[in-house]
XYZ file of C-alpha atoms in Angstrom:
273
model
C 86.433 181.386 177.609
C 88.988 179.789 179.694
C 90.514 175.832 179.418
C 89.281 175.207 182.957
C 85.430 176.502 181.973
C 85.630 174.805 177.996
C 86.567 171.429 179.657
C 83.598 171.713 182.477
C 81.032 172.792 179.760
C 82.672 169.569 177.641
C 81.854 167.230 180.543
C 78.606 168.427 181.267
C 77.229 167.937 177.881
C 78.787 163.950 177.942
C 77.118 163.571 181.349
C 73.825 164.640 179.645
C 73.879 162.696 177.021
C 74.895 159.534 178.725
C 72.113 159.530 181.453
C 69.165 158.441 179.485
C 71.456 155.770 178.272
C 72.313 154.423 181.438
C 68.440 155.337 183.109
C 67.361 152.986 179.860
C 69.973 149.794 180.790
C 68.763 150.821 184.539
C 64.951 150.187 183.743
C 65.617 147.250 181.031
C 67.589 145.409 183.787
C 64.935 145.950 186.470
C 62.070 144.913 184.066
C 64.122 141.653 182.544
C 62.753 138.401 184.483
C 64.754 136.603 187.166
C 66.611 133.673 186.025
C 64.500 130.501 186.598
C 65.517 128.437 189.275
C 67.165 125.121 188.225
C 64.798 122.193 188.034
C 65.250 119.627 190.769
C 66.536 116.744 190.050
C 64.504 113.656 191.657
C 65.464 109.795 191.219
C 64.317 106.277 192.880
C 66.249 104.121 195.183
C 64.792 101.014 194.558
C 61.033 101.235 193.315
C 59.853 104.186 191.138
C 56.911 106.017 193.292
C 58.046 104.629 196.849
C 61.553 106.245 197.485
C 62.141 109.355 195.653
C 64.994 110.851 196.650
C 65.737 114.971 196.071
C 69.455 115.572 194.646
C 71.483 118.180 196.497
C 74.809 118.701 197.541
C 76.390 117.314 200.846
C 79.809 119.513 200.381
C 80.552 121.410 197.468
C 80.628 118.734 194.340
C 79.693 115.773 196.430
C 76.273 114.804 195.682
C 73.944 113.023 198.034
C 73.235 110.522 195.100
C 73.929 109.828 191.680
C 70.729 109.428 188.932
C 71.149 107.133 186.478
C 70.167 109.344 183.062
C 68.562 105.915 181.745
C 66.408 104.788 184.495
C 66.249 107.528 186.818
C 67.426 104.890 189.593
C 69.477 105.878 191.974
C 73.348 104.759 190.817
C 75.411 106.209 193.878
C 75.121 106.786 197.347
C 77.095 110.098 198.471
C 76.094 109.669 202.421
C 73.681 106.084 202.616
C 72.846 106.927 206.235
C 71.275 110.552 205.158
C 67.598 110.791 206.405
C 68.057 107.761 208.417
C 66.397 106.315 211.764
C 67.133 103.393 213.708
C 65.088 100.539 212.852
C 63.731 98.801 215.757
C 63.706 96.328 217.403
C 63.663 93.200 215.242
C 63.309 89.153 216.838
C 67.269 88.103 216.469
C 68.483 91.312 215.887
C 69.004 92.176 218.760
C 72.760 91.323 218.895
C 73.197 94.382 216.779
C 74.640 97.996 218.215
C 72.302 99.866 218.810
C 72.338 102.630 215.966
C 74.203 99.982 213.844
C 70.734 98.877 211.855
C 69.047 101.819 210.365
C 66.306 102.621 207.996
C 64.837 105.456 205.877
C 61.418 106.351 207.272
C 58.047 105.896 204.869
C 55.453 107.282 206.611
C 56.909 110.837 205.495
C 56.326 109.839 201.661
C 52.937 108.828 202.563
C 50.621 111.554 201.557
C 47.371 109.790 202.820
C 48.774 109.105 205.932
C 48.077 112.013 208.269
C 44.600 112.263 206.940
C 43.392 108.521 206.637
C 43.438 107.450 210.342
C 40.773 110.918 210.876
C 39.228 112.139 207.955
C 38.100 109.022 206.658
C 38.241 106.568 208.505
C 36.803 107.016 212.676
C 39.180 104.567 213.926
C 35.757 102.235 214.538
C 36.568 99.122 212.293
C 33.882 96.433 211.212
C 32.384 94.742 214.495
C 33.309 91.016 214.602
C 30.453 89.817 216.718
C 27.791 90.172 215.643
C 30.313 90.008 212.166
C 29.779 93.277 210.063
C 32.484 92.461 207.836
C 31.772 92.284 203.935
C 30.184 88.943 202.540
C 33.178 86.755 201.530
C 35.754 89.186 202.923
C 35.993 90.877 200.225
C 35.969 94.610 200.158
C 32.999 96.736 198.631
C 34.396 98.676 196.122
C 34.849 102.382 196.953
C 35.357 104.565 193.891
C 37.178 107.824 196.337
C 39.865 105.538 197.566
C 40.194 103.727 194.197
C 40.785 106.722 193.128
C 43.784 107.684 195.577
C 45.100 103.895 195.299
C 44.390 102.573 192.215
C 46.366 99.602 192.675
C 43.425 98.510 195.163
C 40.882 97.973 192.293
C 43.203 94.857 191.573
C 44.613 93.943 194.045
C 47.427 91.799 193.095
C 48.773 90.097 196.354
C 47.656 86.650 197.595
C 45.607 85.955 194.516
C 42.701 86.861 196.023
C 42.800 85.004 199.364
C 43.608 88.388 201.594
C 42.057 91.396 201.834
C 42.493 94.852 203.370
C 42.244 94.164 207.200
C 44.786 90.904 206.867
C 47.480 94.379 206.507
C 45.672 97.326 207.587
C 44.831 97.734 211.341
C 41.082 97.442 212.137
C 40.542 100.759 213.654
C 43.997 102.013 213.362
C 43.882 102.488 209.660
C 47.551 104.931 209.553
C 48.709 101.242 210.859
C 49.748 97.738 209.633
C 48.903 94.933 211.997
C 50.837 91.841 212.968
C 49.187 88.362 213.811
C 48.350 89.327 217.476
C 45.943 92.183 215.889
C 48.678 94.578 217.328
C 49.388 97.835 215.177
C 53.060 97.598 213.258
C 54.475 100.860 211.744
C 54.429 101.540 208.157
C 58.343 101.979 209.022
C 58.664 98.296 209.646
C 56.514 96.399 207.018
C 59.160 93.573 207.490
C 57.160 92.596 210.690
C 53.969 92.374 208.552
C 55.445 90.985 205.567
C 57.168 87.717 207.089
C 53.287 86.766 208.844
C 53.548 84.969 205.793
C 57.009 84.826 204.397
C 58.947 83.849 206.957
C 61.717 81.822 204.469
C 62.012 85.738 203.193
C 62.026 87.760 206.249
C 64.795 85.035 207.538
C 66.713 85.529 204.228
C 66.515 89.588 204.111
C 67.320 89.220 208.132
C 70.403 86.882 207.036
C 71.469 89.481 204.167
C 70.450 87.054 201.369
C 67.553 88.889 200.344
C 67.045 92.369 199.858
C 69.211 95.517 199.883
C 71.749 97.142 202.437
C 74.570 99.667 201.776
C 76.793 101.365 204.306
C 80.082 100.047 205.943
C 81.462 96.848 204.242
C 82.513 95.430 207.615
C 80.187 93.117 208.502
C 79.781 94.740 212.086
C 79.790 98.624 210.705
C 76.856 100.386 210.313
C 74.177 99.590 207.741
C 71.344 101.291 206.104
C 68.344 98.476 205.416
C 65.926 98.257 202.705
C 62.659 97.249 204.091
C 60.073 95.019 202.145
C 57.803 98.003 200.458
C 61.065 99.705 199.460
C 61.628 97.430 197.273
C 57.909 95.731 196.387
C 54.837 97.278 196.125
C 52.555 95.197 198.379
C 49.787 96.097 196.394
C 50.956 94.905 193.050
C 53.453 92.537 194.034
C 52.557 90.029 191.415
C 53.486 92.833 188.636
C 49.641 92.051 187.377
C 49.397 89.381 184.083
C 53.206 89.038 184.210
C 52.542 87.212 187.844
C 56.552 87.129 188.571
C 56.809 89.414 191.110
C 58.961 92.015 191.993
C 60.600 93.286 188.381
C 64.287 93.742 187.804
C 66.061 96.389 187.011
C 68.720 95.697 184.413
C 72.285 96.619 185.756
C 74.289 99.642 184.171
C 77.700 100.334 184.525
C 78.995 101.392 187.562
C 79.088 105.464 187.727
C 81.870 107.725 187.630
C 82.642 109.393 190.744
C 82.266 113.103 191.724
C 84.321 115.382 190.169
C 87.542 115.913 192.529
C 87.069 112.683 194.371
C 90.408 110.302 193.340
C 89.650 107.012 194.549
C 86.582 105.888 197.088
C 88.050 106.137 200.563
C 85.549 108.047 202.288
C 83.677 104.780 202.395
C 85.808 103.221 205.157
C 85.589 106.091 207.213
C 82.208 108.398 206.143
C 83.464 111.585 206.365
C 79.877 113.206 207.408
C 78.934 112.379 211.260
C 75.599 110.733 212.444
């Protein structure tokens, strides 16, 4: 037997006895589960349940918002006009730029919302005259939407001198309604809210009450908190502690994004709108 024909018969016999090896790895590879997505992370902007906000990145490393490990809260604001609208127009705010007043949207969080103006309710409210409404004005309980809102089955807002239709529109039940009986957007609650507190709605229009981040100058660009953000009209009294809207204790102030030296893109907001 030749060198050339020993070495061929030498490879031939490795090759043969490393193919079930590799056909094994093959088939244990194809067979081992797919790595599990990571969880999504999901924190609050102002009040837990009514402004969740998804984590993701803008740009490699730069989150669209910081959680706070403790709270959940939302610590840091990577882009604070992201998923942003215009907000309206407000009585004497109209001396703003137009774009420069901006809001995040609500009625997109509100689950019930594209079914309760049609599947439950007809958009025919109580009749007036003859009056149809319930004895007293107060609601008949109804154990389905208790169920959805529990909130409603104590109601804590106004002890006990309003009821639904003083905020919900009479036939127009994916509505709010102002004092004219016109429908108001779930987007603007401010217009419902300052019916009756107008010292409030003057102080959140003034920027002593309430929430905005964006530009510091006091002509740039804000995003606004409105009223629900930040209360839950349902429970505003916070039950037996009757105080109102409750605080969130203040943490330190968070680190910034890995890679980012100082916080300059503040003045200028790298990411267009």
């Amino acid at each position: 037997m030749n060198k050339l024909a020993f070495h061929t018969m030498i490879l031939a016999f490795c090759c043969g006895m490393m193919a079930p090896a590799l056909a094994q790895e093959q088939k244990a590879a194809a067979a081992a589960p797919a790595p599990a997505p990571a969880a999504e992370t999901v924190c609050f902007e102002s009040r837990k349940g009514a402004s969740e906000v998804t984590k993701r990145d803008l740009q490699p490393g730069w989150p669209n918002v910081k959680c706070s490990p403790k709270t959940g809260a939302v610590l840091w604001w990577g882009d604070p006009f992201d998923g942003t609208v215009p907000m309206g127009k407000m009585p004497l705010l109209d001396k703003i730029p137009e774009g420069h007043a901006v809001i995040k949207p609500r009625t997109e969080k509100l689950a019930l919302m594209p079914m309760c103006g049609v599947s439950c309710h007809n958009g025919i409210g109580p009749k007036f005259s003859p009056p149809t409404l319930p004895k007293g004005r107060k609601p008949a309980p109804v154990p389905t939407m208790e169920a959805m809102v529990p909130d409603l089955k104590d109601l804590q807002h106004g002890r006990g001198r309003i009821w639904c239709l003083d905020c919900h529109h009479t036939t127009k039940r994916n509505m709010l309604v102002d004092h004219f009986g016109d429908p108001v957007s779930f987007d603007q609650p401010q217009l419902l809210c300052g019916k009756c507190h107008g010292d409030k709605l003057r102080d959140w229009r003034d920027g002593i009450h309430g929430k905005r981040i964006g530009e510091w100058a006091s002509t740039g660009k804000k995003r606004w908190f409105t009223c629900t953000e930040c209360h839950n009209p349902h429970n505003v009294q916070d039950g037996a502690r009757n105080r109102g809207f409750v605080q969130i204790a203040p943490e330190a102030p968070p680190q910034l994004p890995r890679g980012m030296k100082d916080a300059k893109y503040e003045r200028v907001h790298g990411i267009a709108h």
